XYZ file of C-alpha atoms in Angstrom:
740
model
C -0.083 -0.006 -0.087
C 1.086 3.362 -0.908
C 0.532 6.693 1.039
C 0.457 10.022 -1.143
C -0.572 13.564 -0.091
C -1.536 16.365 -2.446
C -4.326 18.608 -3.658
C -6.968 17.648 -6.195
C -6.246 19.202 -9.394
C -8.740 18.343 -12.265
C -11.595 16.147 -11.468
C -11.994 14.162 -14.900
C -15.092 12.053 -14.148
C -17.428 11.991 -11.172
C -20.626 9.664 -10.580
C -22.691 11.559 -8.325
C -24.708 8.534 -7.390
C -22.000 6.266 -5.774
C -19.100 8.917 -5.567
C -16.861 7.121 -7.944
C -14.205 9.626 -9.072
C -11.315 9.867 -11.443
C -9.021 12.832 -10.768
C -5.582 14.167 -10.928
C -3.704 14.671 -7.714
C -1.054 17.230 -7.626
C 2.150 17.401 -5.234
C 5.893 18.311 -5.562
C 6.395 14.893 -7.456
C 4.211 15.927 -10.122
C 0.746 14.576 -10.933
C -0.863 11.061 -10.491
C -4.310 9.897 -11.943
C -6.454 8.606 -8.966
C -9.619 6.435 -8.944
C -11.704 5.385 -6.130
C -15.061 6.387 -4.054
C -15.095 9.701 -2.712
C -17.911 11.696 -1.216
C -17.998 15.636 -1.854
C -14.382 16.207 -2.854
C -13.595 19.383 -4.684
C -10.748 20.695 -6.791
C -8.338 22.404 -4.523
C -8.744 20.067 -1.560
C -5.892 18.767 0.260
C -5.851 14.779 0.511
C -3.968 12.026 2.123
C -4.541 8.790 0.112
C -3.823 5.208 0.538
C -4.005 2.628 -2.032
C -2.075 0.774 -4.555
C -0.853 1.628 -8.065
C -2.503 -0.271 -10.911
C -1.632 -0.288 -14.649
C -4.648 0.407 -16.728
C -4.219 -1.000 -20.575
C -5.559 2.596 -21.840
C -5.011 4.977 -19.298
C -1.654 3.846 -17.957
C -0.551 3.991 -14.342
C -3.449 4.761 -11.638
C -3.638 4.969 -7.903
C -6.484 2.895 -6.774
C -7.471 4.420 -3.651
C -8.802 2.332 -0.859
C -9.039 5.260 1.970
C -8.455 8.907 2.235
C -8.347 11.735 4.671
C -9.161 15.117 4.048
C -6.576 17.564 5.553
C -6.498 21.128 6.142
C -4.114 22.903 3.541
C -0.802 23.692 5.036
C 0.949 26.201 3.000
C -0.262 29.239 1.633
C -0.399 28.038 -1.923
C -2.588 25.222 -0.907
C -4.942 27.344 1.095
C -5.408 29.772 -1.774
C -5.773 26.976 -4.138
C -8.534 25.346 -2.027
C -10.459 28.388 -1.706
C -10.192 29.284 -5.328
C -10.871 25.912 -6.555
C -14.668 26.334 -6.635
C -14.978 24.499 -3.092
C -16.338 27.747 -1.535
C -19.278 29.303 -4.021
C -18.563 32.859 -4.931
C -14.935 32.671 -4.220
C -12.554 32.540 -7.376
C -8.869 32.452 -7.880
C -8.387 36.347 -7.509
C -10.703 36.544 -4.421
C -8.948 33.699 -2.898
C -5.602 35.073 -3.334
C -6.647 38.670 -1.817
C -8.082 36.594 1.350
C -4.593 34.701 1.736
C -2.710 37.744 1.016
C -4.536 39.454 4.114
C -4.740 36.714 6.598
C -1.662 34.323 5.581
C -1.664 31.232 7.682
C -4.431 32.460 9.771
C -7.019 32.148 6.976
C -8.992 29.263 8.161
C -9.120 30.236 11.724
C -10.437 33.666 10.627
C -13.116 32.079 8.602
C -14.163 29.654 11.388
C -13.837 31.987 14.204
C -14.018 35.673 13.207
C -15.716 35.542 9.862
C -16.770 39.082 10.116
C -13.169 39.969 9.312
C -13.290 38.781 5.971
C -15.314 41.929 5.029
C -11.800 43.600 5.694
C -10.809 42.088 2.053
C -11.857 44.309 -0.880
C -14.701 42.802 -2.692
C -16.383 41.038 0.209
C -19.403 42.379 1.944
C -20.531 41.320 5.476
C -23.235 39.226 3.929
C -20.809 37.450 1.704
C -18.405 36.846 4.540
C -21.231 35.009 6.584
C -21.953 32.943 3.390
C -18.369 31.757 2.993
C -18.064 30.952 6.493
C -21.402 28.830 6.456
C -19.928 26.863 3.553
C -16.645 26.040 5.087
C -18.495 25.218 8.384
C -21.146 22.882 6.483
C -18.453 21.121 4.768
C -17.075 20.404 8.300
C -20.453 19.386 9.676
C -21.181 17.032 6.590
C -18.169 15.189 7.214
C -18.813 14.583 10.854
C -22.631 13.636 9.968
C -20.979 10.966 7.171
C -18.717 9.555 9.751
C -21.597 9.306 12.546
C -23.885 7.364 9.727
C -21.097 5.161 8.839
C -21.029 4.038 12.360
C -24.439 2.283 11.856
C -23.241 0.336 8.767
C -24.781 2.916 6.282
C -22.642 3.060 3.003
C -21.129 6.248 1.947
C -23.479 6.612 -1.054
C -26.464 6.273 1.283
C -25.083 8.533 3.995
C -24.643 11.114 1.187
C -28.240 10.825 0.358
C -29.524 10.938 3.825
C -27.409 13.778 4.735
C -28.569 15.826 1.713
C -32.120 15.503 2.802
C -32.044 15.813 6.542
C -28.691 18.071 6.937
C -28.005 18.543 10.661
C -31.386 17.160 11.798
C -29.955 13.886 10.649
C -28.937 12.876 14.499
C -32.227 13.776 15.804
C -33.960 11.624 13.246
C -31.915 8.638 14.043
C -32.343 8.750 17.706
C -36.164 9.492 17.643
C -37.329 7.620 14.710
C -35.103 5.845 12.113
C -38.122 4.477 10.347
C -38.561 7.721 8.754
C -35.494 7.091 6.525
C -37.805 4.342 4.704
C -40.433 6.867 3.967
C -38.035 9.825 2.865
C -34.919 8.248 1.246
C -35.124 6.279 -1.927
C -32.717 3.241 -1.507
C -33.635 2.885 2.295
C -36.207 -0.006 2.958
C -37.876 -0.965 5.874
C -34.968 -3.792 6.380
C -32.219 -1.081 6.477
C -34.041 1.318 8.849
C -34.749 -1.608 10.948
C -30.945 -2.594 11.208
C -30.274 0.953 12.133
C -32.835 1.075 14.804
C -31.754 -2.315 16.280
C -28.064 -0.762 16.605
C -29.498 2.293 18.108
C -31.381 0.022 20.652
C -35.150 0.846 19.845
C -37.452 -1.855 21.019
C -38.885 -4.420 18.747
C -42.463 -3.696 19.877
C -42.135 0.173 19.314
C -44.969 1.679 17.865
C -42.755 3.460 15.032
C -41.591 -0.110 14.104
C -44.944 -1.815 14.088
C -46.470 1.217 11.990
C -43.541 1.002 9.604
C -43.619 -2.690 9.286
C -47.191 -2.769 8.404
C -46.846 -0.261 5.736
C -43.744 -1.847 4.364
C -45.791 -5.217 4.362
C -48.538 -3.384 2.214
C -45.777 -2.117 -0.160
C -44.459 -5.405 -0.746
C -47.836 -6.800 -1.551
C -48.336 -3.984 -4.084
C -44.960 -5.508 -5.662
C -46.759 -8.985 -5.845
C -49.781 -7.178 -7.741
C -52.151 -6.594 -4.798
C -53.932 -3.302 -4.384
C -55.083 -4.049 -0.758
C -54.718 -6.697 1.933
C -57.412 -8.155 4.087
C -56.766 -6.977 7.701
C -55.984 -10.738 8.777
C -53.606 -11.292 5.957
C -51.893 -8.182 6.732
C -51.622 -8.788 10.463
C -50.137 -12.349 9.726
C -47.465 -10.921 7.071
C -46.551 -8.161 9.400
C -46.002 -10.419 12.273
C -43.993 -12.863 10.414
C -41.676 -9.826 9.305
C -41.451 -8.220 12.651
C -41.232 -11.267 14.548
C -43.654 -9.868 17.324
C -47.217 -10.433 17.872
C -49.419 -7.390 16.740
C -51.940 -6.829 19.487
C -53.892 -3.805 18.460
C -53.713 -3.745 14.821
C -56.578 -1.181 14.474
C -54.832 1.503 16.517
C -51.692 1.282 14.121
C -53.854 1.240 11.139
C -55.814 4.188 12.254
C -52.594 6.021 12.907
C -51.519 5.258 9.403
C -54.937 6.512 8.254
C -54.585 9.690 9.998
C -51.086 10.047 8.512
C -53.015 9.530 5.046
C -50.663 6.682 4.257
C -53.504 4.149 4.156
C -57.198 3.669 3.524
C -59.407 1.331 5.512
C -62.592 -0.057 4.057
C -65.004 -2.638 4.802
C -65.455 -5.199 1.773
C -66.740 -8.583 1.045
C -63.596 -10.278 2.646
C -63.737 -8.162 5.851
C -61.831 -5.038 6.483
C -59.292 -4.145 3.737
C -56.235 -2.015 4.124
C -55.108 -0.130 1.149
C -52.015 1.913 0.611
C -53.658 5.378 0.259
C -52.133 5.999 -3.104
C -53.431 2.824 -4.727
C -56.812 3.191 -3.383
C -57.384 6.471 -5.038
C -55.605 5.237 -8.102
C -58.381 2.674 -8.368
C -61.327 4.893 -7.457
C -60.420 7.467 -10.020
C -59.747 4.914 -12.640
C -63.214 3.528 -12.129
C -64.839 7.004 -12.280
C -62.835 7.794 -15.482
C -63.957 4.528 -17.092
C -67.527 5.138 -16.107
C -67.341 8.826 -17.624
C -65.967 7.472 -21.112
C -68.936 5.035 -21.667
C -71.258 7.317 -23.663
C -73.446 6.057 -26.380
C -73.355 7.363 -29.828
C -76.321 8.833 -31.486
C -75.991 7.309 -34.907
C -78.865 5.261 -35.978
C -78.031 1.446 -35.931
C -79.170 1.074 -39.554
C -76.835 3.936 -40.740
C -74.027 2.222 -38.753
C -74.600 -1.039 -40.616
C -74.682 0.456 -44.031
C -71.515 2.460 -43.474
C -69.802 -0.658 -42.243
C -70.949 -2.925 -45.061
C -69.507 -0.287 -47.509
C -66.073 -0.117 -45.617
C -66.314 -4.099 -45.858
C -66.794 -4.107 -49.755
C -64.124 -1.358 -50.371
C -61.423 -2.785 -48.424
C -62.582 -6.546 -49.051
C -62.780 -7.539 -45.452
C -64.867 -10.393 -44.445
C -66.013 -10.564 -40.799
C -67.781 -13.224 -38.953
C -70.785 -12.405 -36.624
C -68.815 -11.784 -33.367
C -66.291 -9.581 -35.409
C -68.863 -7.753 -36.878
C -70.769 -7.271 -33.628
C -67.434 -5.815 -32.148
C -67.220 -3.301 -34.816
C -70.549 -2.147 -34.270
C -70.074 -1.950 -30.589
C -66.997 0.166 -31.073
C -69.038 2.717 -32.999
C -72.043 2.669 -30.670
C -70.129 3.132 -27.248
C -67.414 4.941 -26.019
C -65.643 2.141 -24.291
C -65.630 -1.411 -25.689
C -63.387 -4.434 -24.586
C -62.451 -6.777 -27.246
C -61.024 -10.142 -26.116
C -60.125 -13.553 -27.566
C -57.042 -16.060 -27.822
C -54.659 -16.273 -30.750
C -55.733 -16.562 -34.179
C -59.442 -15.526 -33.390
C -59.233 -12.494 -35.723
C -58.600 -9.696 -33.068
C -56.293 -8.082 -35.623
C -58.695 -8.206 -38.637
C -61.492 -6.880 -36.236
C -59.006 -3.890 -35.230
C -58.288 -3.265 -38.941
C -61.974 -2.994 -39.847
C -62.571 -0.762 -36.954
C -59.610 1.623 -38.047
C -60.885 1.625 -41.852
C -64.386 2.609 -40.613
C -63.365 5.357 -38.348
C -60.786 6.651 -40.892
C -63.605 6.681 -43.601
C -65.901 9.019 -41.057
C -62.838 11.412 -40.934
C -61.937 10.513 -37.366
C -58.540 10.718 -35.968
C -57.140 7.457 -34.522
C -54.298 6.501 -31.993
C -52.855 3.165 -31.503
C -50.706 2.192 -28.523
C -49.570 -0.960 -26.519
C -47.635 -1.460 -23.408
C -44.274 -2.661 -24.923
C -42.124 -1.404 -27.844
C -42.511 -5.006 -29.449
C -46.231 -5.048 -28.911
C -46.426 -1.668 -30.602
C -44.351 -2.752 -33.310
C -46.164 -5.853 -34.181
C -49.453 -3.551 -34.101
C -47.855 -1.236 -36.588
C -46.996 -4.157 -38.920
C -50.800 -5.699 -38.478
C -52.234 -2.496 -39.231
C -50.131 -0.280 -41.361
C -50.896 2.547 -38.805
C -48.422 3.707 -36.517
C -48.674 2.439 -33.079
C -46.501 3.583 -30.112
C -45.879 2.550 -26.610
C -48.523 3.919 -24.146
C -45.641 5.643 -22.263
C -44.564 7.315 -25.553
C -48.148 8.337 -26.316
C -48.623 10.022 -22.979
C -45.066 11.638 -23.509
C -42.845 10.568 -20.776
C -41.400 13.953 -18.994
C -37.698 14.154 -18.538
C -38.320 16.274 -15.428
C -41.373 15.068 -13.386
C -40.858 18.380 -11.075
C -42.211 20.182 -13.821
C -45.476 21.700 -12.937
C -47.426 20.830 -16.097
C -46.212 17.004 -15.654
C -48.600 14.843 -13.743
C -47.367 11.205 -12.726
C -44.456 11.696 -15.096
C -46.125 12.271 -18.287
C -46.985 15.439 -20.223
C -50.393 14.176 -21.416
C -53.071 14.395 -18.778
C -56.121 16.029 -17.584
C -54.860 19.399 -18.363
C -53.228 18.435 -21.789
C -55.242 15.346 -22.976
C -54.574 13.341 -26.183
C -56.103 14.738 -29.211
C -57.859 11.921 -30.782
C -61.471 10.539 -31.589
C -60.540 6.865 -31.284
C -57.776 5.263 -29.013
C -57.078 1.575 -29.565
C -54.785 -0.223 -26.890
C -53.607 -3.609 -27.446
C -52.206 -6.228 -25.008
C -54.482 -4.863 -22.366
C -53.647 -7.910 -20.084
C -50.375 -6.180 -19.442
C -51.497 -2.736 -18.543
C -51.229 -2.388 -14.584
C -53.455 0.004 -12.465
C -50.850 3.049 -12.547
C -50.532 2.994 -16.472
C -54.280 2.587 -16.894
C -54.803 5.662 -14.422
C -52.277 7.685 -16.430
C -53.735 6.756 -20.011
C -57.196 7.538 -18.746
C -56.275 10.791 -17.211
C -55.259 11.977 -20.663
C -58.414 10.715 -22.422
C -61.456 13.166 -22.808
C -64.939 11.926 -22.393
C -66.345 11.667 -25.992
C -63.475 9.983 -27.254
C -63.973 6.288 -28.195
C -61.886 4.027 -26.353
C -61.112 0.309 -27.545
C -59.294 -1.990 -25.241
C -58.003 -5.148 -26.941
C -56.303 -8.097 -24.942
C -56.501 -11.837 -23.925
C -57.980 -11.977 -20.548
C -56.521 -15.606 -20.125
C -52.969 -14.591 -20.312
C -51.025 -13.743 -17.043
C -52.116 -10.676 -15.141
C -49.806 -7.464 -15.575
C -46.269 -7.440 -13.736
C -47.387 -4.258 -11.919
C -50.305 -4.106 -9.426
C -53.855 -4.722 -10.431
C -55.830 -6.862 -12.598
C -57.172 -4.111 -15.025
C -58.649 -6.106 -17.913
C -60.190 -8.810 -15.889
C -61.835 -6.392 -13.447
C -63.299 -4.326 -16.086
C -64.768 -7.444 -17.686
C -65.955 -8.824 -14.191
C -67.706 -5.655 -13.464
C -70.213 -6.267 -16.315
C -70.625 -2.678 -16.652
C -69.134 -2.110 -20.202
C -69.800 -3.666 -23.557
C -67.360 -6.832 -24.047
C -67.150 -9.006 -27.083
C -65.293 -12.334 -26.888
C -63.921 -13.811 -30.061
C -63.825 -17.718 -30.234
C -63.643 -18.930 -33.717
C -60.242 -20.051 -34.706
C -59.707 -18.795 -38.438
C -58.498 -21.488 -40.996
C -54.941 -19.956 -41.389
C -54.266 -19.824 -37.762
C -55.932 -23.221 -37.341
C -53.070 -24.645 -39.486
C -50.618 -23.854 -36.657
C -50.368 -26.180 -33.947
C -49.253 -23.507 -31.588
C -52.633 -21.757 -31.920
C -54.537 -24.814 -31.871
C -52.624 -26.514 -28.757
C -53.009 -22.990 -27.084
C -56.711 -23.178 -26.988
C -56.770 -26.621 -25.925
C -54.392 -25.593 -22.994
C -56.919 -22.830 -22.257
C -59.883 -25.290 -22.576
C -58.198 -27.588 -20.112
C -57.937 -30.273 -22.919
C -54.916 -32.710 -22.970
C -52.420 -32.027 -25.870
C -51.082 -34.841 -28.077
C -47.464 -34.738 -28.016
C -46.388 -36.849 -30.998
C -43.968 -34.563 -32.637
C -45.639 -34.899 -36.011
C -46.162 -30.887 -36.037
C -44.232 -28.510 -37.982
C -44.213 -25.956 -35.129
C -44.881 -27.458 -31.870
C -42.389 -29.860 -30.353
C -41.939 -31.687 -27.285
C -38.580 -33.318 -26.180
C -38.856 -35.501 -23.288
C -35.817 -35.062 -20.979
C -35.898 -35.746 -17.218
C -32.357 -34.042 -16.258
C -31.822 -30.344 -15.880
C -28.330 -30.126 -17.270
C -29.402 -32.500 -20.328
C -32.314 -30.097 -20.861
C -29.981 -27.042 -20.828
C -27.585 -28.888 -23.149
C -30.437 -29.665 -25.737
C -31.554 -25.827 -25.574
C -28.153 -24.626 -26.349
C -27.727 -27.096 -29.184
C -31.096 -25.893 -30.632
C -30.399 -22.163 -30.437
C -26.849 -22.640 -31.826
C -27.556 -25.081 -34.643
C -31.247 -26.124 -35.371
C -33.522 -23.368 -34.805
C -31.846 -20.262 -36.492
C -32.141 -21.943 -39.827
C -35.566 -23.678 -39.243
C -37.218 -20.161 -38.455
C -34.845 -17.930 -40.238
C -33.795 -15.993 -37.394
C -30.538 -15.011 -35.467
C -29.662 -17.038 -32.215
C -30.340 -13.935 -30.253
C -33.934 -13.762 -31.461
C -34.617 -17.291 -29.905
C -35.826 -16.984 -26.282
C -35.736 -19.374 -23.625
C -38.677 -18.882 -21.190
C -39.155 -20.546 -17.850
C -41.612 -20.227 -14.942
C -39.115 -19.754 -12.125
C -36.193 -17.402 -11.041
C -34.502 -19.824 -8.796
C -33.725 -23.545 -8.952
C -32.011 -25.721 -11.550
C -34.003 -24.420 -14.643
C -34.599 -20.888 -13.059
C -33.661 -17.639 -14.811
C -30.689 -16.938 -12.803
C -28.772 -20.373 -13.412
C -29.775 -20.633 -16.870
C -28.520 -17.142 -17.662
C -25.245 -17.851 -16.298
C -24.717 -21.093 -18.214
C -26.220 -19.677 -21.586
C -24.027 -16.475 -21.277
C -21.149 -19.063 -21.396
C -22.054 -20.807 -24.429
C -23.839 -18.095 -26.357
C -21.348 -15.210 -25.711
C -18.138 -16.762 -24.600
C -15.281 -14.916 -23.104
C -13.272 -13.414 -25.783
C -10.130 -10.751 -25.482
C -11.984 -8.418 -28.153
C -14.880 -8.012 -25.942
C -14.804 -6.035 -22.772
C -16.523 -7.503 -19.707
C -17.375 -6.324 -16.080
C -18.317 -7.905 -12.902
C -20.784 -5.744 -10.709
C -22.361 -6.703 -7.486
C -21.376 -10.598 -8.351
C -23.115 -10.414 -11.903
C -20.922 -10.754 -14.965
C -21.770 -8.439 -17.975
C -20.011 -8.718 -21.580
C -20.079 -7.020 -24.822
C -22.742 -8.724 -26.691
C -24.740 -10.030 -23.886
C -28.628 -9.927 -24.421
C -29.864 -7.917 -21.494
C -33.467 -6.779 -20.145
C -34.673 -3.556 -18.250
C -36.487 -4.717 -15.221
C -37.972 -1.706 -13.942
C -39.556 1.388 -15.351
C -37.197 4.364 -15.419
C -39.002 7.557 -16.856
C -35.595 9.495 -16.735
C -33.183 7.269 -18.647
C -32.130 9.113 -21.901
C -31.941 7.256 -25.157
C -30.863 8.215 -28.563
C -30.900 6.772 -32.134
C -27.585 7.669 -34.185
C -26.386 6.905 -37.829
C -23.257 4.706 -38.007
C -21.468 8.183 -38.352
C -22.649 9.269 -34.947
C -25.313 11.648 -35.957
C -28.298 11.680 -33.852
C -31.558 11.085 -35.656
C -34.043 10.774 -32.653
C -33.855 11.085 -28.803
C -35.990 10.573 -25.950
C -36.508 9.272 -22.516
C -37.686 6.353 -20.686
C -36.778 2.695 -20.725
C -39.245 0.423 -19.513
C -39.836 -3.079 -17.322
C -39.316 -5.904 -20.217
C -37.471 -3.769 -22.735
C -34.714 -6.137 -24.175
C -31.609 -5.225 -25.651
C -27.849 -5.808 -26.495
C -24.690 -4.558 -24.689
C -22.741 -2.749 -27.310
C -19.858 -1.223 -24.994
C -18.478 -1.526 -21.760
C -16.415 1.385 -20.877
C -14.261 0.782 -17.582
C -12.745 4.082 -17.559
C -15.884 6.171 -17.410
C -17.652 3.290 -15.940
C -20.409 3.009 -18.143
C -22.508 0.205 -20.103
C -23.972 1.167 -23.418
C -27.176 -0.927 -24.466
C -28.793 -0.887 -27.825
C -32.801 -1.588 -27.499
C -35.276 -2.035 -30.261
C -35.320 0.347 -33.046
C -31.532 1.344 -32.427
C -32.360 3.121 -29.141
C -28.969 3.507 -27.256
C -28.772 4.031 -23.496
C -26.055 4.511 -21.211
C -26.026 3.187 -17.647
C -23.443 4.030 -14.836
C -21.996 0.843 -13.220
C -24.104 1.955 -10.313
C -27.340 1.730 -12.248
C -27.109 -1.695 -13.670
C -29.206 -3.193 -10.964
C -32.046 -2.180 -13.573
C -30.518 -4.658 -16.162
C -30.214 -8.404 -16.193
C -29.135 -11.050 -18.528
C -31.928 -12.165 -20.859
C -30.982 -15.298 -22.569
C -33.650 -16.703 -20.402
C -36.645 -14.614 -18.958
C -39.628 -15.560 -16.877
C -42.752 -16.123 -18.449
C -44.278 -13.013 -16.625
C -41.592 -10.909 -18.366
C -42.399 -12.293 -21.847
C -45.766 -10.767 -21.807
C -46.544 -8.508 -24.840
C -43.639 -9.861 -26.969
C -43.333 -12.431 -29.717
C -40.459 -14.492 -30.788
C -39.685 -16.335 -34.056
C -38.823 -19.302 -31.769
C -39.369 -20.131 -28.190
C -37.951 -22.893 -25.628
C -39.514 -23.866 -22.529
C -37.523 -26.012 -19.924
C -40.013 -27.997 -18.037
C -39.629 -29.787 -14.772
C -41.540 -30.125 -11.531
C -41.944 -26.759 -9.735
C -44.315 -24.912 -7.288
C -47.834 -25.919 -7.809
C -49.124 -22.314 -7.433
C -46.868 -20.964 -10.199
C -46.864 -24.009 -12.561
C -50.587 -23.632 -13.840
C -52.707 -23.500 -16.953
C -52.607 -19.765 -17.097
C -48.795 -19.580 -17.074
C -48.177 -22.370 -19.724
C -50.960 -20.634 -22.043
C -49.136 -17.388 -21.992
C -45.879 -19.114 -22.416
C -47.103 -21.119 -25.680
C -48.631 -17.953 -27.304
C -45.386 -16.052 -27.198
C -44.071 -18.271 -30.063
C -44.591 -17.119 -33.790
C -43.043 -19.964 -36.062
C -41.772 -22.574 -33.666
C -42.191 -23.719 -29.900
C -40.065 -26.431 -28.388
C -40.767 -27.532 -24.688
C -37.958 -29.760 -23.262
C -38.630 -31.762 -20.133
C -41.428 -33.878 -18.501
C -44.824 -34.492 -20.316
C -46.182 -35.290 -16.988
C -45.546 -31.860 -15.573
C -46.770 -30.430 -18.894
C -50.312 -32.049 -18.780
C -50.689 -31.375 -15.079
C -50.059 -27.599 -15.506
C -53.014 -27.812 -18.142
C -55.092 -29.354 -15.404
C -53.921 -26.899 -12.728
C -56.334 -23.969 -12.812
C -55.012 -22.601 -9.479
C -53.679 -19.070 -9.879
C -52.495 -16.602 -7.169
C -55.707 -14.665 -6.729
C -54.861 -10.881 -6.535
C -56.638 -8.667 -3.953
C -58.168 -6.088 -6.416
C -61.403 -4.227 -6.024
C -61.711 -2.215 -9.392
C -64.742 -4.013 -10.531
C -66.558 -3.128 -7.315
C -65.513 0.464 -7.658
C -67.076 0.517 -11.174
C -70.279 -1.035 -10.105
C -70.481 1.613 -7.408
C -70.402 4.356 -9.718
C -72.844 2.623 -12.026
C -75.160 2.073 -8.914
C -75.073 5.801 -8.089
C -76.956 6.689 -11.491
């Protein structure tokens, strides 16, 4: 280990999130490039660094810093450099020179003890003198607070966030109620706050702890898709989390209600506890759906005449249910169109579009994911976009005209006569609320989806609840059309959905079942298919072939599969940069997926010469891309998503990415792939159900291969158990109907 002392010259790069910094340290021996994690260092500061010299293949010799101490500048040159470096706002090089010339070695003592004397220097008023003193003092206070927080096992990155939020109140907050951190600081969950509280000595049955634990349990339930929890379930779950028996639940829940964090409501299953935000999202969504359901005044015979004319002109043949769906979309302000694969949903949508177009009406098409929107565009010939893009994701959610991160809202609604949304089963409650907020009553809204697919990844069960409410027109298409009927993928999907056994004789051209009973053998077969057989068979790149599995953990879970598939499908290569981050290895050429909505991430589309042709913000849960570049110097990973959108992630932000050679069936929603491989061995009964299998099968466009146990496959068809979601949108909708 080496120890060097000097002052910070030029800061080359700094990541504000994790404090990772590259800078030049200057001393009598010259200049050395230093890298490491630092909080709040400024050019001009005097540092004592401990670390070891490493040789970077591009940037040469660097000091990799393991620890550092901020030192008071000792000589006059250092003091002057520090003050004039920008470390103290409003003090430039010239003013710093005058201060040091006046007070010499006494400069810092004067600033700390007699700051009013700074006014003796030309160019400094009494007010400015006070400001300078406050800044110097604050830096001192901040360092003390950071050291205090680190005593409780808080990382420097998190400590910086906490100090920025609370300032000098941090001591009081931690001593009185550290659970506040979970409410106020992003990145601090209940568990972190609980650890801090335990170290401070707060009792396990304290009111603060129980309240915070109850609210945390509700938030976790939202992550599982629930909008509320029945009181009994909440007590049981929170009791398990806290390790205490909760005696007086109603008192704590009432306290949370008074703080406007929760809403308590009587329901069919007893008392329900909602996180307040989601209760009002559901209530407002129900109200807005109700307001859109306006009947059209056009006589029915006129509708029929005009529709027949469109059918003749466009040479479209509709069956009775498709015809009914189009008529219902003309009649009503809101229509739900549902049906499985191959039942003619696309033809029906196309006819609606042609009809409304012939009436001179403006139409907008959207879907929840980029892939689904692209498919919609290809199928209709009209431009479709993601719902997020339709609503115009805002770069800066703090802007006053932005609501919920979108520029399109009640004040700035969408300008259209008809809006058609596809893949509605994927739309969660927050996104539905944002969409409806931007739709004016009088606009026709057509919701298209397959209600038998898995529910949305996010909270709620929107499509199912709208249908269950029985308050809006719903048309269900059931007939499989001849062309689709030639596909065993489509035929078998419908058999699965109906609970009928599927014949696995491998006489099919697009539905294959390879019986294997060992996990490693299954993985070996999958790799062989991806590398050799399937690309030629379906006319696609190996990267377009998707492995899908029901679980994250286990021998055939996403995590293990990705590690193995990465090794074979994108092996180590001296030409490919790679980086291990938090125990996960990323390599150039890796297939990756965004696993949470990030409305702030900027993307751009460039030509091969680097000219920007499009740019925007927002990358969303389920978006898939390829790692194009890993830059160890700037600590960035560049990912290219669909349509050439390139996004740069700092190394600290890659928790939003994971390898996507294999994905869960849940994450596949809204996407189609030329070929899909499903490894299948015994798993949890609650998860291995008909609903999941049906969703997985319908993701394959040209070829589906299941490798594994035929017993498990047939059992899944018979297993109708699916995890019920605690939602009440259907009830809220009925309440509005009954008020009329």
